[in-house]
Amino acid sequence: MKSLVLLIFTALCLNLSAQTEDYKGTYVLHIDGKDGSILDYTLHLNTDNSFQFTSFQKLIDIRGEHDKYNYGKGTWKVENKIIKFTTEATDLDEKHTINFSGSTARLIKKSPRDTSEKVVPTSLQFYKSEIFWIANLKLMLKE
């Protein structure tokens, strides 16, 4: 009986650590506008379940060029293949002003059962967020 409990516990621990390994990495979106403007998002999902987010915008208008940076940080966890982000009050400061609490995303990648030649780049798709420009944002895994 003790060895059965130990076996189940070991299997659960391995399963949880394997899930984290699938999601960690750096996800990016970079868009160059025709007018020279730039939009650049970077999200780092770390193995310790923390994350850092950087948003850079180079805006060009009648007043000239303006650079704008936004930062966020916090923790992430996976529940039923859904990535849930949390930002605690201690994560917010003068630099890190984006609160990701309530934001959720899903990892998109080619199924191991798909034997076709179709290429599906690994990406992270936000589908819920109280930050209007984060909702529906799709970031590609940087390799």
PDB file of N, CA and C in Angstrom, residues 68-104:
ATOM      1  N   LYS A  68       7.419  54.730 -25.674  1.00  0.00           N
ATOM      2  CA  LYS A  68       6.623  54.434 -24.485  1.00  0.00           C
ATOM      3  C   LYS A  68       6.892  52.995 -24.064  1.00  0.00           C
ATOM      4  N   TYR A  69       7.262  52.822 -22.797  1.00  0.00           N
ATOM      5  CA  TYR A  69       7.501  51.494 -22.224  1.00  0.00           C
ATOM      6  C   TYR A  69       6.465  51.225 -21.143  1.00  0.00           C
ATOM      7  N   ASN A  70       5.994  49.981 -21.083  1.00  0.00           N
ATOM      8  CA  ASN A  70       5.127  49.518 -20.000  1.00  0.00           C
ATOM      9  C   ASN A  70       5.674  48.172 -19.522  1.00  0.00           C
ATOM     10  N   TYR A  71       5.602  47.944 -18.205  1.00  0.00           N
ATOM     11  CA  TYR A  71       6.139  46.720 -17.630  1.00  0.00           C
ATOM     12  C   TYR A  71       5.114  46.084 -16.703  1.00  0.00           C
ATOM     13  N   GLY A  72       5.196  44.759 -16.630  1.00  0.00           N
ATOM     14  CA  GLY A  72       4.366  44.017 -15.695  1.00  0.00           C
ATOM     15  C   GLY A  72       5.131  42.801 -15.207  1.00  0.00           C
ATOM     16  N   LYS A  73       4.761  42.325 -14.037  1.00  0.00           N
ATOM     17  CA  LYS A  73       5.369  41.101 -13.510  1.00  0.00           C
ATOM     18  C   LYS A  73       4.388  40.454 -12.551  1.00  0.00           C
ATOM     19  N   GLY A  74       4.678  39.206 -12.217  1.00  0.00           N
ATOM     20  CA  GLY A  74       3.818  38.473 -11.306  1.00  0.00           C
ATOM     21  C   GLY A  74       4.105  36.990 -11.396  1.00  0.00           C
ATOM     22  N   THR A  75       3.070  36.184 -11.186  1.00  0.00           N
ATOM     23  CA  THR A  75       3.210  34.730 -11.233  1.00  0.00           C
ATOM     24  C   THR A  75       2.191  34.153 -12.212  1.00  0.00           C
ATOM     25  N   TRP A  76       2.482  32.934 -12.652  1.00  0.00           N
ATOM     26  CA  TRP A  76       1.577  32.230 -13.548  1.00  0.00           C
ATOM     27  C   TRP A  76       1.463  30.778 -13.101  1.00  0.00           C
ATOM     28  N   LYS A  77       0.325  30.178 -13.420  1.00  0.00           N
ATOM     29  CA  LYS A  77       0.126  28.756 -13.134  1.00  0.00           C
ATOM     30  C   LYS A  77      -0.769  28.183 -14.215  1.00  0.00           C
ATOM     31  N   VAL A  78      -0.693  26.865 -14.379  1.00  0.00           N
ATOM     32  CA  VAL A  78      -1.480  26.174 -15.390  1.00  0.00           C
ATOM     33  C   VAL A  78      -2.543  25.344 -14.694  1.00  0.00           C
ATOM     34  N   GLU A  79      -3.800  25.554 -15.103  1.00  0.00           N
ATOM     35  CA  GLU A  79      -4.925  24.753 -14.620  1.00  0.00           C
ATOM     36  C   GLU A  79      -5.730  24.301 -15.823  1.00  0.00           C
ATOM     37  N   ASN A  80      -5.806  22.997 -16.041  1.00  0.00           N
ATOM     38  CA  ASN A  80      -6.555  22.443 -17.172  1.00  0.00           C
ATOM     39  C   ASN A  80      -6.122  23.053 -18.503  1.00  0.00           C
ATOM     40  N   LYS A  81      -4.823  23.169 -18.704  1.00  0.00           N
ATOM     41  CA  LYS A  81      -4.205  23.698 -19.920  1.00  0.00           C
ATOM     42  C   LYS A  81      -4.458  25.187 -20.140  1.00  0.00           C
ATOM     43  N   ILE A  82      -4.933  25.887 -19.124  1.00  0.00           N
ATOM     44  CA  ILE A  82      -5.153  27.327 -19.193  1.00  0.00           C
ATOM     45  C   ILE A  82      -4.112  27.998 -18.302  1.00  0.00           C
ATOM     46  N   ILE A  83      -3.414  28.973 -18.853  1.00  0.00           N
ATOM     47  CA  ILE A  83      -2.402  29.707 -18.097  1.00  0.00           C
ATOM     48  C   ILE A  83      -3.091  30.890 -17.428  1.00  0.00           C
ATOM     49  N   LYS A  84      -2.999  30.948 -16.108  1.00  0.00           N
ATOM     50  CA  LYS A  84      -3.624  32.021 -15.341  1.00  0.00           C
ATOM     51  C   LYS A  84      -2.538  32.907 -14.745  1.00  0.00           C
ATOM     52  N   PHE A  85      -2.681  34.205 -14.948  1.00  0.00           N
ATOM     53  CA  PHE A  85      -1.697  35.179 -14.488  1.00  0.00           C
ATOM     54  C   PHE A  85      -2.218  35.906 -13.255  1.00  0.00           C
ATOM     55  N   THR A  86      -1.314  36.179 -12.324  1.00  0.00           N
ATOM     56  CA  THR A  86      -1.650  36.910 -11.108  1.00  0.00           C
ATOM     57  C   THR A  86      -0.572  37.949 -10.840  1.00  0.00           C
ATOM     58  N   THR A  87      -1.010  39.158 -10.527  1.00  0.00           N
ATOM     59  CA  THR A  87      -0.104  40.218 -10.102  1.00  0.00           C
ATOM     60  C   THR A  87      -0.530  40.649  -8.707  1.00  0.00           C
ATOM     61  N   GLU A  88       0.350  40.482  -7.750  1.00  0.00           N
ATOM     62  CA  GLU A  88       0.067  40.890  -6.372  1.00  0.00           C
ATOM     63  C   GLU A  88       0.384  42.378  -6.210  1.00  0.00           C
ATOM     64  N   ALA A  89      -0.127  42.964  -5.160  1.00  0.00           N
ATOM     65  CA  ALA A  89       0.134  44.379  -4.885  1.00  0.00           C
ATOM     66  C   ALA A  89       1.631  44.643  -4.735  1.00  0.00           C
ATOM     67  N   THR A  90       2.363  43.661  -4.212  1.00  0.00           N
ATOM     68  CA  THR A  90       3.809  43.833  -4.030  1.00  0.00           C
ATOM     69  C   THR A  90       4.569  43.807  -5.362  1.00  0.00           C
ATOM     70  N   ASP A  91       3.931  43.299  -6.439  1.00  0.00           N
ATOM     71  CA  ASP A  91       4.558  43.279  -7.761  1.00  0.00           C
ATOM     72  C   ASP A  91       4.454  44.623  -8.465  1.00  0.00           C
ATOM     73  N   LEU A  92       3.554  45.475  -8.010  1.00  0.00           N
ATOM     74  CA  LEU A  92       3.329  46.769  -8.649  1.00  0.00           C
ATOM     75  C   LEU A  92       4.213  47.835  -8.002  1.00  0.00           C
ATOM     76  N   ASP A  93       4.844  48.643  -8.825  1.00  0.00           N
ATOM     77  CA  ASP A  93       5.657  49.761  -8.347  1.00  0.00           C
ATOM     78  C   ASP A  93       5.669  50.828  -9.437  1.00  0.00           C
ATOM     79  N   GLU A  94       6.568  51.796  -9.321  1.00  0.00           N
ATOM     80  CA  GLU A  94       6.617  52.876 -10.307  1.00  0.00           C
ATOM     81  C   GLU A  94       6.908  52.363 -11.709  1.00  0.00           C
ATOM     82  N   LYS A  95       7.742  51.336 -11.814  1.00  0.00           N
ATOM     83  CA  LYS A  95       8.098  50.786 -13.124  1.00  0.00           C
ATOM     84  C   LYS A  95       7.079  49.759 -13.609  1.00  0.00           C
ATOM     85  N   HIS A  96       6.715  48.815 -12.762  1.00  0.00           N
ATOM     86  CA  HIS A  96       5.802  47.727 -13.119  1.00  0.00           C
ATOM     87  C   HIS A  96       4.369  48.147 -12.783  1.00  0.00           C
ATOM     88  N   THR A  97       3.669  48.670 -13.764  1.00  0.00           N
ATOM     89  CA  THR A  97       2.339  49.242 -13.534  1.00  0.00           C
ATOM     90  C   THR A  97       1.207  48.404 -14.109  1.00  0.00           C
ATOM     91  N   ILE A  98       1.511  47.375 -14.894  1.00  0.00           N
ATOM     92  CA  ILE A  98       0.458  46.569 -15.524  1.00  0.00           C
ATOM     93  C   ILE A  98       0.048  45.449 -14.587  1.00  0.00           C
ATOM     94  N   ASN A  99      -1.253  45.369 -14.289  1.00  0.00           N
ATOM     95  CA  ASN A  99      -1.802  44.340 -13.423  1.00  0.00           C
ATOM     96  C   ASN A  99      -2.419  43.244 -14.289  1.00  0.00           C
ATOM     97  N   PHE A 100      -1.772  42.086 -14.331  1.00  0.00           N
ATOM     98  CA  PHE A 100      -2.219  40.965 -15.154  1.00  0.00           C
ATOM     99  C   PHE A 100      -3.255  40.080 -14.453  1.00  0.00           C
ATOM    100  N   SER A 101      -3.630  40.379 -13.231  1.00  0.00           N
ATOM    101  CA  SER A 101      -4.584  39.534 -12.516  1.00  0.00           C
ATOM    102  C   SER A 101      -5.861  39.376 -13.335  1.00  0.00           C
ATOM    103  N   GLY A 102      -6.326  38.147 -13.423  1.00  0.00           N
ATOM    104  CA  GLY A 102      -7.531  37.856 -14.198  1.00  0.00           C
ATOM    105  C   GLY A 102      -7.259  37.563 -15.668  1.00  0.00           C
ATOM    106  N   SER A 103      -6.012  37.730 -16.110  1.00  0.00           N
ATOM    107  CA  SER A 103      -5.672  37.432 -17.502  1.00  0.00           C
ATOM    108  C   SER A 103      -5.432  35.933 -17.649  1.00  0.00           C
ATOM    109  N   THR A 104      -5.933  35.376 -18.743  1.00  0.00           N
ATOM    110  CA  THR A 104      -5.742  33.955 -19.021  1.00  0.00           C
ATOM    111  C   THR A 104      -5.315  33.776 -20.467  1.00  0.00           C
TER     112      THR A 104
END
